[in-house]
Amino acid sequence: MSGYTYATREGDPVHTVRTIGRIAQMIIELRDEYVERPRPDLLVQIDQRMTDLAALQEELRARMAEHPQAS
């Protein structure tokens, strides 16, 4: 992955997709940390990130409805 990224507006679906990717990476890192050293606070953090993903899923669905793709 290059260090350069295109600037996006917060309302842009690309922004939403990038945020999903960042949170997914956080979950992977939290998983690895939890497997190595299980702690209840890590489970809380994983749960919160999953809640964040669910909210982003709704946001993405709304954006898709606003701009349906031609088949």
PDB file of N, CA and C in Angstrom:
ATOM      1  N   MET A   1       0.839  -1.158   0.000  1.00  0.00           N
ATOM      2  CA  MET A   1       0.000   0.000   0.000  1.00  0.00           C
ATOM      3  C   MET A   1       0.895   1.236   0.000  1.00  0.00           C
ATOM      4  N   SER A   2       0.603   2.165  -0.906  1.00  0.00           N
ATOM      5  CA  SER A   2       1.413   3.366  -0.971  1.00  0.00           C
ATOM      6  C   SER A   2       1.027   4.306   0.157  1.00  0.00           C
ATOM      7  N   GLY A   3       1.892   5.257   0.431  1.00  0.00           N
ATOM      8  CA  GLY A   3       1.622   6.218   1.484  1.00  0.00           C
ATOM      9  C   GLY A   3       0.690   7.326   1.037  1.00  0.00           C
ATOM     10  N   TYR A   4       0.383   7.377  -0.249  1.00  0.00           N
ATOM     11  CA  TYR A   4      -0.455   8.444  -0.784  1.00  0.00           C
ATOM     12  C   TYR A   4      -1.905   8.000  -0.886  1.00  0.00           C
ATOM     13  N   THR A   5      -2.820   8.836  -0.434  1.00  0.00           N
ATOM     14  CA  THR A   5      -4.242   8.552  -0.590  1.00  0.00           C
ATOM     15  C   THR A   5      -4.921   9.789  -1.144  1.00  0.00           C
ATOM     16  N   TYR A   6      -5.990   9.569  -1.872  1.00  0.00           N
ATOM     17  CA  TYR A   6      -6.750  10.680  -2.414  1.00  0.00           C
ATOM     18  C   TYR A   6      -7.614  11.285  -1.317  1.00  0.00           C
ATOM     19  N   ALA A   7      -7.712  12.588  -1.311  1.00  0.00           N
ATOM     20  CA  ALA A   7      -8.561  13.261  -0.334  1.00  0.00           C
ATOM     21  C   ALA A   7     -10.027  12.982  -0.661  1.00  0.00           C
ATOM     22  N   THR A   8     -10.818  12.754   0.370  1.00  0.00           N
ATOM     23  CA  THR A   8     -12.244  12.516   0.175  1.00  0.00           C
ATOM     24  C   THR A   8     -13.031  13.368   1.154  1.00  0.00           C
ATOM     25  N   ARG A   9     -14.247  13.667   0.761  1.00  0.00           N
ATOM     26  CA  ARG A   9     -15.155  14.371   1.670  1.00  0.00           C
ATOM     27  C   ARG A   9     -15.786  13.348   2.598  1.00  0.00           C
ATOM     28  N   GLU A  10     -16.221  13.808   3.751  1.00  0.00           N
ATOM     29  CA  GLU A  10     -16.815  12.905   4.736  1.00  0.00           C
ATOM     30  C   GLU A  10     -18.064  12.226   4.185  1.00  0.00           C
ATOM     31  N   GLY A  11     -18.827  12.883   3.328  1.00  0.00           N
ATOM     32  CA  GLY A  11     -20.039  12.307   2.770  1.00  0.00           C
ATOM     33  C   GLY A  11     -19.794  11.359   1.609  1.00  0.00           C
ATOM     34  N   ASP A  12     -18.565  11.253   1.177  1.00  0.00           N
ATOM     35  CA  ASP A  12     -18.210  10.412   0.039  1.00  0.00           C
ATOM     36  C   ASP A  12     -18.182   8.942   0.476  1.00  0.00           C
ATOM     37  N   PRO A  13     -18.772   8.033  -0.334  1.00  0.00           N
ATOM     38  CA  PRO A  13     -18.722   6.608   0.023  1.00  0.00           C
ATOM     39  C   PRO A  13     -17.292   6.086   0.187  1.00  0.00           C
ATOM     40  N   VAL A  14     -16.336   6.683  -0.520  1.00  0.00           N
ATOM     41  CA  VAL A  14     -14.939   6.254  -0.368  1.00  0.00           C
ATOM     42  C   VAL A  14     -14.485   6.482   1.068  1.00  0.00           C
ATOM     43  N   HIS A  15     -14.901   7.578   1.658  1.00  0.00           N
ATOM     44  CA  HIS A  15     -14.562   7.864   3.057  1.00  0.00           C
ATOM     45  C   HIS A  15     -15.121   6.764   3.966  1.00  0.00           C
ATOM     46  N   THR A  16     -16.361   6.383   3.716  1.00  0.00           N
ATOM     47  CA  THR A  16     -17.005   5.325   4.515  1.00  0.00           C
ATOM     48  C   THR A  16     -16.257   4.018   4.372  1.00  0.00           C
ATOM     49  N   VAL A  17     -15.912   3.655   3.145  1.00  0.00           N
ATOM     50  CA  VAL A  17     -15.206   2.393   2.893  1.00  0.00           C
ATOM     51  C   VAL A  17     -13.824   2.403   3.543  1.00  0.00           C
ATOM     52  N   ARG A  18     -13.137   3.517   3.478  1.00  0.00           N
ATOM     53  CA  ARG A  18     -11.823   3.607   4.131  1.00  0.00           C
ATOM     54  C   ARG A  18     -11.948   3.458   5.641  1.00  0.00           C
ATOM     55  N   THR A  19     -12.965   4.083   6.208  1.00  0.00           N
ATOM     56  CA  THR A  19     -13.187   3.971   7.649  1.00  0.00           C
ATOM     57  C   THR A  19     -13.487   2.526   8.033  1.00  0.00           C
ATOM     58  N   ILE A  20     -14.284   1.837   7.231  1.00  0.00           N
ATOM     59  CA  ILE A  20     -14.563   0.410   7.468  1.00  0.00           C
ATOM     60  C   ILE A  20     -13.251  -0.367   7.495  1.00  0.00           C
ATOM     61  N   GLY A  21     -12.379  -0.090   6.562  1.00  0.00           N
ATOM     62  CA  GLY A  21     -11.088  -0.788   6.502  1.00  0.00           C
ATOM     63  C   GLY A  21     -10.230  -0.532   7.726  1.00  0.00           C
ATOM     64  N   ARG A  22     -10.209   0.716   8.177  1.00  0.00           N
ATOM     65  CA  ARG A  22      -9.417   1.042   9.374  1.00  0.00           C
ATOM     66  C   ARG A  22      -9.952   0.325  10.604  1.00  0.00           C
ATOM     67  N   ILE A  23     -11.263   0.297  10.737  1.00  0.00           N
ATOM     68  CA  ILE A  23     -11.853  -0.379  11.900  1.00  0.00           C
ATOM     69  C   ILE A  23     -11.634  -1.882  11.816  1.00  0.00           C
ATOM     70  N   ALA A  24     -11.752  -2.432  10.616  1.00  0.00           N
ATOM     71  CA  ALA A  24     -11.493  -3.874  10.446  1.00  0.00           C
ATOM     72  C   ALA A  24     -10.059  -4.208  10.867  1.00  0.00           C
ATOM     73  N   GLN A  25      -9.102  -3.353  10.496  1.00  0.00           N
ATOM     74  CA  GLN A  25      -7.712  -3.566  10.893  1.00  0.00           C
ATOM     75  C   GLN A  25      -7.568  -3.483  12.406  1.00  0.00           C
ATOM     76  N   MET A  26      -8.279  -2.549  13.036  1.00  0.00           N
ATOM     77  CA  MET A  26      -8.245  -2.437  14.501  1.00  0.00           C
ATOM     78  C   MET A  26      -8.739  -3.732  15.137  1.00  0.00           C
ATOM     79  N   ILE A  27      -9.815  -4.292  14.584  1.00  0.00           N
ATOM     80  CA  ILE A  27     -10.370  -5.537  15.131  1.00  0.00           C
ATOM     81  C   ILE A  27      -9.349  -6.664  15.022  1.00  0.00           C
ATOM     82  N   ILE A  28      -8.660  -6.737  13.909  1.00  0.00           N
ATOM     83  CA  ILE A  28      -7.628  -7.769  13.743  1.00  0.00           C
ATOM     84  C   ILE A  28      -6.531  -7.590  14.788  1.00  0.00           C
ATOM     85  N   GLU A  29      -6.109  -6.360  15.004  1.00  0.00           N
ATOM     86  CA  GLU A  29      -5.065  -6.103  15.998  1.00  0.00           C
ATOM     87  C   GLU A  29      -5.545  -6.427  17.409  1.00  0.00           C
ATOM     88  N   LEU A  30      -6.790  -6.070  17.710  1.00  0.00           N
ATOM     89  CA  LEU A  30      -7.352  -6.404  19.019  1.00  0.00           C
ATOM     90  C   LEU A  30      -7.477  -7.924  19.185  1.00  0.00           C
ATOM     91  N   ARG A  31      -7.869  -8.608  18.130  1.00  0.00           N
ATOM     92  CA  ARG A  31      -7.955 -10.070  18.184  1.00  0.00           C
ATOM     93  C   ARG A  31      -6.607 -10.676  18.528  1.00  0.00           C
ATOM     94  N   ASP A  32      -5.576 -10.221  17.812  1.00  0.00           N
ATOM     95  CA  ASP A  32      -4.231 -10.758  18.061  1.00  0.00           C
ATOM     96  C   ASP A  32      -3.793 -10.498  19.501  1.00  0.00           C
ATOM     97  N   GLU A  33      -4.080  -9.305  19.983  1.00  0.00           N
ATOM     98  CA  GLU A  33      -3.720  -8.968  21.359  1.00  0.00           C
ATOM     99  C   GLU A  33      -4.498  -9.832  22.350  1.00  0.00           C
ATOM    100  N   TYR A  34      -5.784 -10.053  22.066  1.00  0.00           N
ATOM    101  CA  TYR A  34      -6.612 -10.859  22.968  1.00  0.00           C
ATOM    102  C   TYR A  34      -6.156 -12.322  22.977  1.00  0.00           C
ATOM    103  N   VAL A  35      -5.811 -12.854  21.817  1.00  0.00           N
ATOM    104  CA  VAL A  35      -5.350 -14.252  21.738  1.00  0.00           C
ATOM    105  C   VAL A  35      -4.060 -14.412  22.542  1.00  0.00           C
ATOM    106  N   GLU A  36      -3.189 -13.422  22.438  1.00  0.00           N
ATOM    107  CA  GLU A  36      -1.911 -13.482  23.149  1.00  0.00           C
ATOM    108  C   GLU A  36      -2.095 -13.299  24.651  1.00  0.00           C
ATOM    109  N   ARG A  37      -3.001 -12.399  25.031  1.00  0.00           N
ATOM    110  CA  ARG A  37      -3.190 -12.087  26.449  1.00  0.00           C
ATOM    111  C   ARG A  37      -4.652 -11.706  26.687  1.00  0.00           C
ATOM    112  N   PRO A  38      -5.526 -12.691  26.904  1.00  0.00           N
ATOM    113  CA  PRO A  38      -6.952 -12.403  27.084  1.00  0.00           C
ATOM    114  C   PRO A  38      -7.218 -11.475  28.271  1.00  0.00           C
ATOM    115  N   ARG A  39      -7.955 -10.393  27.969  1.00  0.00           N
ATOM    116  CA  ARG A  39      -8.353  -9.447  29.018  1.00  0.00           C
ATOM    117  C   ARG A  39      -9.764  -8.963  28.702  1.00  0.00           C
ATOM    118  N   PRO A  40     -10.581  -8.795  29.718  1.00  0.00           N
ATOM    119  CA  PRO A  40     -11.962  -8.340  29.495  1.00  0.00           C
ATOM    120  C   PRO A  40     -12.049  -6.991  28.786  1.00  0.00           C
ATOM    121  N   ASP A  41     -11.127  -6.078  29.058  1.00  0.00           N
ATOM    122  CA  ASP A  41     -11.182  -4.766  28.414  1.00  0.00           C
ATOM    123  C   ASP A  41     -10.990  -4.859  26.908  1.00  0.00           C
ATOM    124  N   LEU A  42     -10.242  -5.856  26.462  1.00  0.00           N
ATOM    125  CA  LEU A  42     -10.071  -6.041  25.018  1.00  0.00           C
ATOM    126  C   LEU A  42     -11.372  -6.507  24.370  1.00  0.00           C
ATOM    127  N   LEU A  43     -12.121  -7.343  25.080  1.00  0.00           N
ATOM    128  CA  LEU A  43     -13.421  -7.771  24.561  1.00  0.00           C
ATOM    129  C   LEU A  43     -14.364  -6.574  24.427  1.00  0.00           C
ATOM    130  N   VAL A  44     -14.305  -5.674  25.378  1.00  0.00           N
ATOM    131  CA  VAL A  44     -15.135  -4.466  25.313  1.00  0.00           C
ATOM    132  C   VAL A  44     -14.750  -3.640  24.088  1.00  0.00           C
ATOM    133  N   GLN A  45     -13.455  -3.511  23.849  1.00  0.00           N
ATOM    134  CA  GLN A  45     -12.993  -2.747  22.691  1.00  0.00           C
ATOM    135  C   GLN A  45     -13.414  -3.413  21.378  1.00  0.00           C
ATOM    136  N   ILE A  46     -13.310  -4.729  21.310  1.00  0.00           N
ATOM    137  CA  ILE A  46     -13.739  -5.460  20.110  1.00  0.00           C
ATOM    138  C   ILE A  46     -15.230  -5.245  19.874  1.00  0.00           C
ATOM    139  N   ASP A  47     -16.003  -5.345  20.943  1.00  0.00           N
ATOM    140  CA  ASP A  47     -17.446  -5.143  20.837  1.00  0.00           C
ATOM    141  C   ASP A  47     -17.760  -3.730  20.325  1.00  0.00           C
ATOM    142  N   GLN A  48     -17.055  -2.736  20.828  1.00  0.00           N
ATOM    143  CA  GLN A  48     -17.284  -1.352  20.389  1.00  0.00           C
ATOM    144  C   GLN A  48     -16.949  -1.179  18.914  1.00  0.00           C
ATOM    145  N   ARG A  49     -15.854  -1.759  18.476  1.00  0.00           N
ATOM    146  CA  ARG A  49     -15.482  -1.652  17.062  1.00  0.00           C
ATOM    147  C   ARG A  49     -16.519  -2.347  16.175  1.00  0.00           C
ATOM    148  N   MET A  50     -17.085  -3.450  16.657  1.00  0.00           N
ATOM    149  CA  MET A  50     -18.134  -4.136  15.888  1.00  0.00           C
ATOM    150  C   MET A  50     -19.390  -3.271  15.804  1.00  0.00           C
ATOM    151  N   THR A  51     -19.698  -2.558  16.889  1.00  0.00           N
ATOM    152  CA  THR A  51     -20.822  -1.615  16.877  1.00  0.00           C
ATOM    153  C   THR A  51     -20.554  -0.509  15.860  1.00  0.00           C
ATOM    154  N   ASP A  52     -19.320  -0.031  15.826  1.00  0.00           N
ATOM    155  CA  ASP A  52     -18.934   0.989  14.847  1.00  0.00           C
ATOM    156  C   ASP A  52     -19.126   0.466  13.423  1.00  0.00           C
ATOM    157  N   LEU A  53     -18.729  -0.782  13.187  1.00  0.00           N
ATOM    158  CA  LEU A  53     -18.896  -1.381  11.857  1.00  0.00           C
ATOM    159  C   LEU A  53     -20.369  -1.483  11.473  1.00  0.00           C
ATOM    160  N   ALA A  54     -21.213  -1.851  12.410  1.00  0.00           N
ATOM    161  CA  ALA A  54     -22.650  -1.960  12.122  1.00  0.00           C
ATOM    162  C   ALA A  54     -23.212  -0.597  11.723  1.00  0.00           C
ATOM    163  N   ALA A  55     -22.774   0.472  12.404  1.00  0.00           N
ATOM    164  CA  ALA A  55     -23.227   1.820  12.058  1.00  0.00           C
ATOM    165  C   ALA A  55     -22.733   2.210  10.670  1.00  0.00           C
ATOM    166  N   LEU A  56     -21.501   1.846  10.359  1.00  0.00           N
ATOM    167  CA  LEU A  56     -20.960   2.154   9.040  1.00  0.00           C
ATOM    168  C   LEU A  56     -21.662   1.355   7.945  1.00  0.00           C
ATOM    169  N   GLN A  57     -22.111   0.149   8.274  1.00  0.00           N
ATOM    170  CA  GLN A  57     -22.867  -0.639   7.310  1.00  0.00           C
ATOM    171  C   GLN A  57     -24.157   0.092   6.938  1.00  0.00           C
ATOM    172  N   GLU A  58     -24.836   0.633   7.938  1.00  0.00           N
ATOM    173  CA  GLU A  58     -26.059   1.394   7.681  1.00  0.00           C
ATOM    174  C   GLU A  58     -25.760   2.635   6.849  1.00  0.00           C
ATOM    175  N   GLU A  59     -24.671   3.307   7.171  1.00  0.00           N
ATOM    176  CA  GLU A  59     -24.270   4.494   6.409  1.00  0.00           C
ATOM    177  C   GLU A  59     -23.998   4.128   4.955  1.00  0.00           C
ATOM    178  N   LEU A  60     -23.288   3.028   4.746  1.00  0.00           N
ATOM    179  CA  LEU A  60     -22.969   2.581   3.395  1.00  0.00           C
ATOM    180  C   LEU A  60     -24.242   2.215   2.629  1.00  0.00           C
ATOM    181  N   ARG A  61     -25.154   1.530   3.287  1.00  0.00           N
ATOM    182  CA  ARG A  61     -26.422   1.179   2.629  1.00  0.00           C
ATOM    183  C   ARG A  61     -27.198   2.421   2.220  1.00  0.00           C
ATOM    184  N   ALA A  62     -27.181   3.442   3.074  1.00  0.00           N
ATOM    185  CA  ALA A  62     -27.866   4.692   2.741  1.00  0.00           C
ATOM    186  C   ALA A  62     -27.224   5.347   1.524  1.00  0.00           C
ATOM    187  N   ARG A  63     -25.908   5.348   1.470  1.00  0.00           N
ATOM    188  CA  ARG A  63     -25.204   5.927   0.321  1.00  0.00           C
ATOM    189  C   ARG A  63     -25.493   5.143  -0.956  1.00  0.00           C
ATOM    190  N   MET A  64     -25.572   3.826  -0.822  1.00  0.00           N
ATOM    191  CA  MET A  64     -25.877   2.993  -1.997  1.00  0.00           C
ATOM    192  C   MET A  64     -27.281   3.284  -2.498  1.00  0.00           C
ATOM    193  N   ALA A  65     -28.214   3.523  -1.589  1.00  0.00           N
ATOM    194  CA  ALA A  65     -29.600   3.827  -1.982  1.00  0.00           C
ATOM    195  C   ALA A  65     -29.689   5.196  -2.668  1.00  0.00           C
ATOM    196  N   GLU A  66     -28.849   6.131  -2.224  1.00  0.00           N
ATOM    197  CA  GLU A  66     -28.824   7.461  -2.824  1.00  0.00           C
ATOM    198  C   GLU A  66     -28.263   7.447  -4.247  1.00  0.00           C
ATOM    199  N   HIS A  67     -27.336   6.521  -4.482  1.00  0.00           N
ATOM    200  CA  HIS A  67     -26.649   6.456  -5.772  1.00  0.00           C
ATOM    201  C   HIS A  67     -26.614   5.023  -6.291  1.00  0.00           C
ATOM    202  N   PRO A  68     -27.776   4.485  -6.681  1.00  0.00           N
ATOM    203  CA  PRO A  68     -27.788   3.107  -7.175  1.00  0.00           C
ATOM    204  C   PRO A  68     -26.962   2.979  -8.457  1.00  0.00           C
ATOM    205  N   GLN A  69     -26.271   1.879  -8.564  1.00  0.00           N
ATOM    206  CA  GLN A  69     -25.445   1.601  -9.733  1.00  0.00           C
ATOM    207  C   GLN A  69     -26.309   0.977 -10.837  1.00  0.00           C
ATOM    208  N   ALA A  70     -26.053   1.353 -12.049  1.00  0.00           N
ATOM    209  CA  ALA A  70     -26.745   0.724 -13.175  1.00  0.00           C
ATOM    210  C   ALA A  70     -26.181  -0.667 -13.382  1.00  0.00           C
ATOM    211  N   SER A  71     -27.050  -1.623 -13.596  1.00  0.00           N
ATOM    212  CA  SER A  71     -26.593  -3.006 -13.792  1.00  0.00           C
ATOM    213  C   SER A  71     -26.187  -3.257 -15.211  1.00  0.00           C
TER     214      SER A  71
END
